[in-house]
mmCIF file of C-alpha atoms and ligand atoms in Angstrom:
data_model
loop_
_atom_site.group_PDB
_atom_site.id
_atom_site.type_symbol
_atom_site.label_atom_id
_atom_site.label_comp_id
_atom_site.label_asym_id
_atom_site.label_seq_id
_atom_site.Cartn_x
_atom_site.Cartn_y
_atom_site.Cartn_z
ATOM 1 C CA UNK I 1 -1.457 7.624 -15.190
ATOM 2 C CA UNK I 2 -1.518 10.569 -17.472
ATOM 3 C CA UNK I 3 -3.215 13.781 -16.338
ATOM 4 C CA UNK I 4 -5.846 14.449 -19.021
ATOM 5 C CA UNK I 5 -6.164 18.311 -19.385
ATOM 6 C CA UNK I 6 -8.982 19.792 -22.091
ATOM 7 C CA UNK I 7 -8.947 23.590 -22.539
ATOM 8 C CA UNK I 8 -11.997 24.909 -24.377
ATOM 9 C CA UNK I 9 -11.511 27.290 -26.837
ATOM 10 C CA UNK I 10 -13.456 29.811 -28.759
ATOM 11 C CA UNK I 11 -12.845 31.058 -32.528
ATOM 12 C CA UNK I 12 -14.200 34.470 -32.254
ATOM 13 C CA UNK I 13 -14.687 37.728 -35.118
ATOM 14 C CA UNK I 14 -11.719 39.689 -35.365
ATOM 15 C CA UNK I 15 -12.945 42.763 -32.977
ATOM 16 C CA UNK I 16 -10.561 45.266 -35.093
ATOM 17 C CA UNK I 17 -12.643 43.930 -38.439
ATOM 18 C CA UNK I 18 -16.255 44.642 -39.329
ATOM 19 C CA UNK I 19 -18.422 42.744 -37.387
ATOM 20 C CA UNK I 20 -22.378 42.482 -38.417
ATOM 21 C CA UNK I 21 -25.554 40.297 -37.756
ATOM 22 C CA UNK I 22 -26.743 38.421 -40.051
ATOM 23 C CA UNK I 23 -30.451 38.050 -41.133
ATOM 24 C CA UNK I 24 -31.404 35.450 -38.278
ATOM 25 C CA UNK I 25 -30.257 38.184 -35.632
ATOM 26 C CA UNK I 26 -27.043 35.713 -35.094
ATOM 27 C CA UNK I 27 -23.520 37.070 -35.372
ATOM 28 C CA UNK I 28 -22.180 36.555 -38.512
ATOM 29 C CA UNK I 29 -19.505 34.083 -38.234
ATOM 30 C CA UNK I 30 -19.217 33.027 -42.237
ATOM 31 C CA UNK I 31 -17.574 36.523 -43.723
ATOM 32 C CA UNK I 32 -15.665 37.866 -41.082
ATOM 33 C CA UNK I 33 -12.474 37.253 -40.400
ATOM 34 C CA UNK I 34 -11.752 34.978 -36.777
ATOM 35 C CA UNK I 35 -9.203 34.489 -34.425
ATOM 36 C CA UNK I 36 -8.806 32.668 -31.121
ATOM 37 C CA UNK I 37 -10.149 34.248 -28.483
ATOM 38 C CA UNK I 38 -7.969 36.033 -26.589
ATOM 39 C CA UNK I 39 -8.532 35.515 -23.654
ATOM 40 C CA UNK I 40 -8.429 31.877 -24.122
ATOM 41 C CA UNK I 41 -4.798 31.710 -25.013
ATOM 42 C CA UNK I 42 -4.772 32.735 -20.993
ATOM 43 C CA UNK I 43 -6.413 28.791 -20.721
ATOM 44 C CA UNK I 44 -3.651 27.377 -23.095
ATOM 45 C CA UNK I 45 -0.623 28.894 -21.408
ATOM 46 C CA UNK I 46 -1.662 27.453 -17.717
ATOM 47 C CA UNK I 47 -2.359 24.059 -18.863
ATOM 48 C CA UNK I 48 0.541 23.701 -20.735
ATOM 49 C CA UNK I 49 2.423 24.985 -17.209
ATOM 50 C CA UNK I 50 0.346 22.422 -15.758
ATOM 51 C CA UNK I 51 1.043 19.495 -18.215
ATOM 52 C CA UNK I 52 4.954 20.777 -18.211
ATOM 53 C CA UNK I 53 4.779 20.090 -14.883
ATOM 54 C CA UNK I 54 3.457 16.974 -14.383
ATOM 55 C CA UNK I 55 5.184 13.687 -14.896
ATOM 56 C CA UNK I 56 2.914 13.014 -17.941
ATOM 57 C CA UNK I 57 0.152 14.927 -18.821
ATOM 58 C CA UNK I 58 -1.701 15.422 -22.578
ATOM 59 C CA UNK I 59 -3.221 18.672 -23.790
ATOM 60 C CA UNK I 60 -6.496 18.252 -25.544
ATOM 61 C CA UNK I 61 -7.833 22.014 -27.404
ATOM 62 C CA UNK I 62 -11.695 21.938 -27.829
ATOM 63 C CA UNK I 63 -13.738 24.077 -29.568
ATOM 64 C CA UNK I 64 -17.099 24.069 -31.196
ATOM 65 C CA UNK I 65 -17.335 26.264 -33.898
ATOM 66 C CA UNK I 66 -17.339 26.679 -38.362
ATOM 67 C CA UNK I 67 -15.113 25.352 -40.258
ATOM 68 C CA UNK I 68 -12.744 28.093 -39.594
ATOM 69 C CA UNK I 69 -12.345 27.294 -36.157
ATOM 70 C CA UNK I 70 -9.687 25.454 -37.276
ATOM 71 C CA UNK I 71 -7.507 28.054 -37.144
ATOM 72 C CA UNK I 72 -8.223 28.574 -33.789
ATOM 73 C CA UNK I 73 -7.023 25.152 -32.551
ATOM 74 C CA UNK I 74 -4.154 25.206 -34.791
ATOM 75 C CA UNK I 75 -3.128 28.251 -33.091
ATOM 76 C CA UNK I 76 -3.378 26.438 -29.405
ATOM 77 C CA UNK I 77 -1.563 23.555 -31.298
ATOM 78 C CA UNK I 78 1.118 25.918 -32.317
ATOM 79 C CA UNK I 79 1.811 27.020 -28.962
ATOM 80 C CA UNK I 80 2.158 23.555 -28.002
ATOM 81 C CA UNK I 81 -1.485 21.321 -27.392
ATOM 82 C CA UNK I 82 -0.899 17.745 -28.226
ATOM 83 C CA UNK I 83 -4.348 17.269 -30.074
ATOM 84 C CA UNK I 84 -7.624 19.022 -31.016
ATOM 85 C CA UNK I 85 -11.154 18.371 -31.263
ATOM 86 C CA UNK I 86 -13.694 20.104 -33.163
ATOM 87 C CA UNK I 87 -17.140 20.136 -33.109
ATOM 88 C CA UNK I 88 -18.948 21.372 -36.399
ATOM 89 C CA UNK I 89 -22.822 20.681 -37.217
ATOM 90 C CA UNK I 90 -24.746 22.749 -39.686
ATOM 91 C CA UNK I 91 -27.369 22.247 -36.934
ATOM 92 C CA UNK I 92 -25.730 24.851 -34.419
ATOM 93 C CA UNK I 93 -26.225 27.598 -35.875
ATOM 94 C CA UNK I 94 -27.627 29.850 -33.512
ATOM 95 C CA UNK I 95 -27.538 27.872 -30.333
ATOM 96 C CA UNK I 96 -27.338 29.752 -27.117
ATOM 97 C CA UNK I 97 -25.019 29.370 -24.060
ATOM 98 C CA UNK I 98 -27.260 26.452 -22.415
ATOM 99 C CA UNK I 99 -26.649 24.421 -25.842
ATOM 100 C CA UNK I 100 -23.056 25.251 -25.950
ATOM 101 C CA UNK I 101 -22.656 24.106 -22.487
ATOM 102 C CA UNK I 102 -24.407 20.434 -23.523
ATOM 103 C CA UNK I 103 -21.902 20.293 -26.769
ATOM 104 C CA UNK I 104 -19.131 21.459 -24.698
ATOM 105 C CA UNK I 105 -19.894 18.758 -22.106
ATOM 106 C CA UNK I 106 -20.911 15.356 -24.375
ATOM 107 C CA UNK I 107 -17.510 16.459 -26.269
ATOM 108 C CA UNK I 108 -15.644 16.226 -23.237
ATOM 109 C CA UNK I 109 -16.785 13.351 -21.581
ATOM 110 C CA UNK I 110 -16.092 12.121 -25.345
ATOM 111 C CA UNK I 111 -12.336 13.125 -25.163
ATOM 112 C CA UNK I 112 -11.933 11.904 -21.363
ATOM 113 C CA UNK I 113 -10.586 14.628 -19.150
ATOM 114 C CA UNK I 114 -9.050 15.087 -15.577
ATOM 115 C CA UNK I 115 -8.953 18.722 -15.147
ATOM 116 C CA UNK I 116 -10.942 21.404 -17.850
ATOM 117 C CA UNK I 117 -9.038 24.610 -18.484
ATOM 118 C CA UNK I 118 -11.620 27.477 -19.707
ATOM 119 C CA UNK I 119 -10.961 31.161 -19.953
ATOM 120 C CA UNK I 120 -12.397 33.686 -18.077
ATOM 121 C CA UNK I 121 -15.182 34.780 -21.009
ATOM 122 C CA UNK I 122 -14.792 34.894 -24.669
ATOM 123 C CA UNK I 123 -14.143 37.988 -26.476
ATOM 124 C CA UNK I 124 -17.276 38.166 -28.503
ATOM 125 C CA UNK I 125 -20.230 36.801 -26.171
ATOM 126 C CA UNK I 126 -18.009 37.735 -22.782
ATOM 127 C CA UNK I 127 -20.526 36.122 -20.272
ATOM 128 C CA UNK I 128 -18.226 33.950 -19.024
ATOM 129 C CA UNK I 129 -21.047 31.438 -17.756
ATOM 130 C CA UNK I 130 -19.598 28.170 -19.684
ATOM 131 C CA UNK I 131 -17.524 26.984 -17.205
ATOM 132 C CA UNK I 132 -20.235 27.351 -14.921
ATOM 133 C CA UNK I 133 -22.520 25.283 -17.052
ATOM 134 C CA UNK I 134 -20.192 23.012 -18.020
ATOM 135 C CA UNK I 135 -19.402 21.928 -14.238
ATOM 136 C CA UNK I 136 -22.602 21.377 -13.818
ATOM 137 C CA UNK I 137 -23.436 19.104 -16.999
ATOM 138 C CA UNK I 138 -20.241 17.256 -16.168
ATOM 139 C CA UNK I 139 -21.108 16.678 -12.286
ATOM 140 C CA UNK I 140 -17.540 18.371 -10.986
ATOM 141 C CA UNK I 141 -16.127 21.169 -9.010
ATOM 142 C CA UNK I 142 -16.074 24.035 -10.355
ATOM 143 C CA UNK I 143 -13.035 26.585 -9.349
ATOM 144 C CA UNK I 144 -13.196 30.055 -11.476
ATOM 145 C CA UNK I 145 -11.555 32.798 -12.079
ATOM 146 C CA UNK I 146 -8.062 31.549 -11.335
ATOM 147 C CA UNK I 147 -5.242 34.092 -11.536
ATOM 148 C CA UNK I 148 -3.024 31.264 -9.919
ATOM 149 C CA UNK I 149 -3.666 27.426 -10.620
ATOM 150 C CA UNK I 150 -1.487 24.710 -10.175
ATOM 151 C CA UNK I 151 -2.387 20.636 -10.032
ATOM 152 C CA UNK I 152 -0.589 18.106 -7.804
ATOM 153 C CA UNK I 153 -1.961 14.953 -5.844
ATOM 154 C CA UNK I 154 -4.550 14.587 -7.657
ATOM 155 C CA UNK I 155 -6.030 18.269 -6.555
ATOM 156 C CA UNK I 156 -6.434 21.895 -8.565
ATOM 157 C CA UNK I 157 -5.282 24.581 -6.283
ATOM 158 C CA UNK I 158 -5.427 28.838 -7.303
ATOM 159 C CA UNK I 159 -5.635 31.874 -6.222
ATOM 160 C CA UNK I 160 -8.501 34.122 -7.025
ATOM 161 C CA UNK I 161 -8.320 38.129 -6.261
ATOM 162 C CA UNK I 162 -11.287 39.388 -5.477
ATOM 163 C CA UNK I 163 -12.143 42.985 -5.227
ATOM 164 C CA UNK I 164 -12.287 42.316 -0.870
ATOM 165 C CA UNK I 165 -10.305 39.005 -0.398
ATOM 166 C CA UNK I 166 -7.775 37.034 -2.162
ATOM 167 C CA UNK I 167 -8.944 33.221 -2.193
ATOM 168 C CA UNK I 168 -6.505 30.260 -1.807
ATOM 169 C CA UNK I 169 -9.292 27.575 -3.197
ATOM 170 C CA UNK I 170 -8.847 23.709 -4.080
ATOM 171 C CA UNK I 171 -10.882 20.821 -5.767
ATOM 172 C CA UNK I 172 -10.285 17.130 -6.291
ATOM 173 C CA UNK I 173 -9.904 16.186 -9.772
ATOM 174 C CA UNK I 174 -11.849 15.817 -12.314
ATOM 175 C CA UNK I 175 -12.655 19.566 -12.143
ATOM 176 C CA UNK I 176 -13.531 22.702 -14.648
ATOM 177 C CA UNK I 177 -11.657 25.863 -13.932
ATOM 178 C CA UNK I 178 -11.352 29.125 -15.563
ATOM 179 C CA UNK I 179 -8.440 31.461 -15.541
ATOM 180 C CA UNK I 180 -8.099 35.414 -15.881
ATOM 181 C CA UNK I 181 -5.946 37.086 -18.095
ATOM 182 C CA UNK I 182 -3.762 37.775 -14.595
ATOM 183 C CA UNK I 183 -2.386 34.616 -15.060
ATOM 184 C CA UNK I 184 0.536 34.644 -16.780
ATOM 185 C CA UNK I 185 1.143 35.958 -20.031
ATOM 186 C CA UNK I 186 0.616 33.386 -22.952
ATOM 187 C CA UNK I 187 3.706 32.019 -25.001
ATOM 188 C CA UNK I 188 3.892 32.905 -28.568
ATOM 189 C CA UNK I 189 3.829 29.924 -31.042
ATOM 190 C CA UNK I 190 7.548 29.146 -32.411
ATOM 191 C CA UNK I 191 8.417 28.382 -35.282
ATOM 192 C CA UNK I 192 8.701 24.812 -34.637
ATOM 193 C CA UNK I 193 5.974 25.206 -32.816
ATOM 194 C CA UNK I 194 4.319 25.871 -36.191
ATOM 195 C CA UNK I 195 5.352 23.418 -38.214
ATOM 196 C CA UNK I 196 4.897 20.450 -36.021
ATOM 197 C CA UNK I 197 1.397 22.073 -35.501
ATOM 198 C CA UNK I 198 0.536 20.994 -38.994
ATOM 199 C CA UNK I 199 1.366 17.175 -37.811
ATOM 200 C CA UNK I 200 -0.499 17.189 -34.672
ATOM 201 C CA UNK I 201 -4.319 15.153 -35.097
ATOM 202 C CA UNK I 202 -7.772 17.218 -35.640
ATOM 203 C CA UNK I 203 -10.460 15.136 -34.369
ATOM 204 C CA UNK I 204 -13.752 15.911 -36.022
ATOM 205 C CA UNK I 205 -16.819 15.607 -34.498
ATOM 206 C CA UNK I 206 -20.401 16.361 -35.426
ATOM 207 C CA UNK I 207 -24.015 16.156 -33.269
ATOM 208 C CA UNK I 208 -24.785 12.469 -33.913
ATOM 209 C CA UNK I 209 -20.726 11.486 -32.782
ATOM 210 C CA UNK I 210 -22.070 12.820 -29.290
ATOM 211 C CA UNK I 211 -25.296 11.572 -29.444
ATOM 212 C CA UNK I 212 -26.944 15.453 -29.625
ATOM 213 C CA UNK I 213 -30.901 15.740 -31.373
ATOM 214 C CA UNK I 214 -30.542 18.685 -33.217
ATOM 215 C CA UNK I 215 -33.690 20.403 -31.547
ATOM 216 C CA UNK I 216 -31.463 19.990 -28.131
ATOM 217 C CA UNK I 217 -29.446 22.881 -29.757
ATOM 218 C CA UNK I 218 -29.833 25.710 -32.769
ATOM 219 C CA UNK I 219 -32.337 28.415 -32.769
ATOM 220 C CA UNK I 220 -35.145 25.922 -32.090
ATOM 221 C CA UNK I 221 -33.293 24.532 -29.205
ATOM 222 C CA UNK I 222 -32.163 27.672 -27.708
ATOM 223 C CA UNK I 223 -33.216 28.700 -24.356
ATOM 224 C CA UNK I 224 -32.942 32.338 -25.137
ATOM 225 C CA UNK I 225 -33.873 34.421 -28.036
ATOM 226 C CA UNK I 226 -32.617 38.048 -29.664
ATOM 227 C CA UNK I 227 -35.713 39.861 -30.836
ATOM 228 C CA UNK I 228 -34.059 42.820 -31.514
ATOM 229 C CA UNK I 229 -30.456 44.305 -32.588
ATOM 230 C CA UNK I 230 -29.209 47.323 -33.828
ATOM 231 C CA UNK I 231 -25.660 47.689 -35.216
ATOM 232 C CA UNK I 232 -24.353 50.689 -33.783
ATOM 233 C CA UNK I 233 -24.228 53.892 -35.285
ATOM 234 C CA UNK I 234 -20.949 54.897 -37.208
ATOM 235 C CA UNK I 235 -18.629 57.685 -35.351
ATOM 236 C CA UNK I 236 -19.347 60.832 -36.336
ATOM 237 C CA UNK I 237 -16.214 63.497 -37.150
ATOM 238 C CA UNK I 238 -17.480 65.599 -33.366
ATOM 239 C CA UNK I 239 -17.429 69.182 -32.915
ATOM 240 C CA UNK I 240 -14.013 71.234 -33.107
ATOM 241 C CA UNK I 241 -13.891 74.067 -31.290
ATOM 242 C CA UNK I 242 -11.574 76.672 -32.053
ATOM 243 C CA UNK I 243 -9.885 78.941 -30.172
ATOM 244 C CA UNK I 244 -10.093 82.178 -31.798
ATOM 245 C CA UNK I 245 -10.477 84.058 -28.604
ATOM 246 C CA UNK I 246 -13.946 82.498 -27.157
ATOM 247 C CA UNK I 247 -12.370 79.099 -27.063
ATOM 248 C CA UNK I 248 -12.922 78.271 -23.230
ATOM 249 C CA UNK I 249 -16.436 79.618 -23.292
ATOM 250 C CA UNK I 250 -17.452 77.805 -26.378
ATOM 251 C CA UNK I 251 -15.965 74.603 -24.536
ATOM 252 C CA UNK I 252 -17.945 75.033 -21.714
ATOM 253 C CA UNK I 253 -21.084 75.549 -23.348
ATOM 254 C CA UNK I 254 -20.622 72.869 -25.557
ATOM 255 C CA UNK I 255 -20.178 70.602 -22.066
ATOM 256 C CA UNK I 256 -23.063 72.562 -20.725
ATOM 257 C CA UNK I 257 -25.504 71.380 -23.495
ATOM 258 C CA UNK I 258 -24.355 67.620 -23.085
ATOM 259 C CA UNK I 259 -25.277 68.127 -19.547
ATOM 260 C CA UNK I 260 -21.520 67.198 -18.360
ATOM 261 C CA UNK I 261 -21.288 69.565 -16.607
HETATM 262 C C1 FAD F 1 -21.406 28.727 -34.914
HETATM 263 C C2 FAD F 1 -21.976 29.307 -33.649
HETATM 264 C C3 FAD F 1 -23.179 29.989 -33.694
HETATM 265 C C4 FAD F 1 -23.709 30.521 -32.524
HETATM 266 N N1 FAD F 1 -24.894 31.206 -32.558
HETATM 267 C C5 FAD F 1 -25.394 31.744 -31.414
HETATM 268 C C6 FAD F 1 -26.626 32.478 -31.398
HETATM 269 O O1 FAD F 1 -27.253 32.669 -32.419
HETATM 270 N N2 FAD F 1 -27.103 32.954 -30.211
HETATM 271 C C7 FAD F 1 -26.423 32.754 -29.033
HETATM 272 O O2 FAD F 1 -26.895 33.187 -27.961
HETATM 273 N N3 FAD F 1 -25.258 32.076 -29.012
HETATM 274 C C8 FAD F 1 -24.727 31.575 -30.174
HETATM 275 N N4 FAD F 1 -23.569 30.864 -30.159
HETATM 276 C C9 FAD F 1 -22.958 30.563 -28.880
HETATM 277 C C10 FAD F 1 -22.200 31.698 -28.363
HETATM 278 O O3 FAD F 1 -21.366 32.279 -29.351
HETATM 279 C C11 FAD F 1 -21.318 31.281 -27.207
HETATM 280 O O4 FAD F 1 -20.392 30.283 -27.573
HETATM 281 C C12 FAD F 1 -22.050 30.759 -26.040
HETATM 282 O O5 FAD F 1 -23.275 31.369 -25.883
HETATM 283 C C13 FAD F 1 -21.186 30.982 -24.814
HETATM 284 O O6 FAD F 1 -21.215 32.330 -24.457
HETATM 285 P P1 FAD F 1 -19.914 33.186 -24.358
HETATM 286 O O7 FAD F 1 -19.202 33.227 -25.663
HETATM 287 O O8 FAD F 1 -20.304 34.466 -23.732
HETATM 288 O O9 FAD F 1 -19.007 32.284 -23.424
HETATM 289 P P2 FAD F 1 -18.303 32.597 -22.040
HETATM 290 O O10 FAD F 1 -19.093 31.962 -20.971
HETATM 291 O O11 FAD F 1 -17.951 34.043 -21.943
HETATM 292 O O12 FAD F 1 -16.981 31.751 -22.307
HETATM 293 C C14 FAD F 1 -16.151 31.333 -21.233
HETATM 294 C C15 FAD F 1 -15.209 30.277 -21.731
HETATM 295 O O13 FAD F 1 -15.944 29.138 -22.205
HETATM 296 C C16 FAD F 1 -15.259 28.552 -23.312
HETATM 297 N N5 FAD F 1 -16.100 28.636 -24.534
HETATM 298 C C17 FAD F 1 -17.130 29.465 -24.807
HETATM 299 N N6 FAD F 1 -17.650 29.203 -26.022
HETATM 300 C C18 FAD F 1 -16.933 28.183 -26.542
HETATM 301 C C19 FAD F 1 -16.969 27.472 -27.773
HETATM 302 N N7 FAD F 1 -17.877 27.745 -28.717
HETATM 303 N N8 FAD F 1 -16.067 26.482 -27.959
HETATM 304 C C20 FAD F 1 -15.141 26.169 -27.000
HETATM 305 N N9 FAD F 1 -15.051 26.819 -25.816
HETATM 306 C C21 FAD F 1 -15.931 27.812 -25.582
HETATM 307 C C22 FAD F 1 -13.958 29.347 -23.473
HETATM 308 O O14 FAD F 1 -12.962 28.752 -22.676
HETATM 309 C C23 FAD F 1 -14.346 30.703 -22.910
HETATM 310 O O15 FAD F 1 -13.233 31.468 -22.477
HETATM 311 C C24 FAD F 1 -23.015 30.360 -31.307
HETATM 312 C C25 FAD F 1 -21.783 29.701 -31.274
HETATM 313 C C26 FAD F 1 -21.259 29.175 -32.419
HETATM 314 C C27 FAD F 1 -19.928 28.487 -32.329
#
């Protein structure tokens, strides 16, 4: 039977643009530009090791994100996922980790799945609690933090370095895992890669396709809540000292007044 692999992936602001909050105190996700996370191409690279691998295995990218997520999974497509599925509801804007987790899950179950390949933490939120939650919404081991993962007889196996100990662990299938960006670097799309990307099926998917109230997720539905944010103040140009002479003292008082040393 064919090993079923979903890798979740996130569509994240480009961290070398301008990134801002928008009224709500969410991120603003509409006028930035996006990427996919990087971190998660990490996810895409071992399961499509693992699906190479295996006598026949499909690769199923997942994300849940705006329209322009899109890009995202075309991206994973490009580098070689058989099919995507994206989740996009007017009614998640703003929903928290716990609500992600639910989506994450009902799309999943959706989309039928042996093994779930996460990364590590996204770029933007980086908590890197979703495959946690996710394991638990779905029932299955979870096995995290994977620098080393492989899949055969119907087990995961991997390696995870830990400051102490390295850890040989295993799970039976169906199980989540998450891998670190120690795992192997990820492929870069070719361009055949590319074009057949633009074949390969979208699935679409909104709240009511995975039987989701909206008050389960959104602001309303959100577990936790930003009262406050505060962009953060632009660099300023710094002092220059020069060295006419005095320039070692100067230096050291200048350290001396910001108490470093
Ligand atoms: C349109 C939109 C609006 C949002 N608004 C808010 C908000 O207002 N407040 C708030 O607290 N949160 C909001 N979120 C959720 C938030 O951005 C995170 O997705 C969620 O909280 C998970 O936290 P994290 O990114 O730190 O994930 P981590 O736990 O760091 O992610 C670990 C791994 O989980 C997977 N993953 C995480 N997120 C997704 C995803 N969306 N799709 C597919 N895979 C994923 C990836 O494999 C990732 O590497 C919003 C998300 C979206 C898409």
């Amino acid at each position: 039977m064919s090993l079923r692999i979903v890798v979740c992936v996130k569509y994240v602001p480009d961290a070398t643009g301008d990134r801002h909050f928008a009224d709500d105190l969410t991120v603003d996700r509409e006028d930035v530009d996006g990427l996919l996370s990087e971190l998660d191409e990490y996810a895409v690279e071992q399961a499509l090791q693992i699906a190479g691998n295996a006598d026949d295995a499909e690769v199923t990218v997942l994300t849940v994100g705006p329209e322009d997520a899109k890009d995202a999974l075309r991206k994973a497509l490009s580098m070689g996922a058989d099919k995507a599925v994206h989740v996009e509801d007017d009614d998640l804007h703003g929903t928290d980790a716990i609500g992600t987790s639910l989506v994450l899950a009902k799309a999943v179950e959706k989309t039928g799945y042996d093994l779930v390949v996460c990364g590590m933490a996204s770029t933007d939120g980086t908590m890197g609690v979703l495959p946690a939650l996710l394991s638990e919404r779905l029932g299955v081991p979870q096995v995290t933090l994977l620098s080393e993962v492989s899949v055969e007889d119907g087990k995961v196996t991997g390696r995870r370095d830990g400051d102490a100990a390295t850890e040989q662990l295993q799970a039976a299938l169906p199980a989540v895992v998450s891998v670190t960006d120690q795992s192997g670097e990820a492929r870069y799309p070719s361009f055949k890669g590319i074009m057949a990307a633009k074949k390969k099926p979208v699935q679409s998917l909104d709240l009511d396709d995975l039987d989701i109230d909206a008050d389960e997720v959104g602001l309303e539905g959100s577990w936790t809540k930003v009262d406050e944010a505060a962009e953060r103040p632009a660099r300023t140009a710094g002092t220059i000292v020069k060295d006419e002479g005095e320039g070692a003292k100067q230096l050291a008082e200048f350290l001396a007044g910001q108490k470093f040393i």
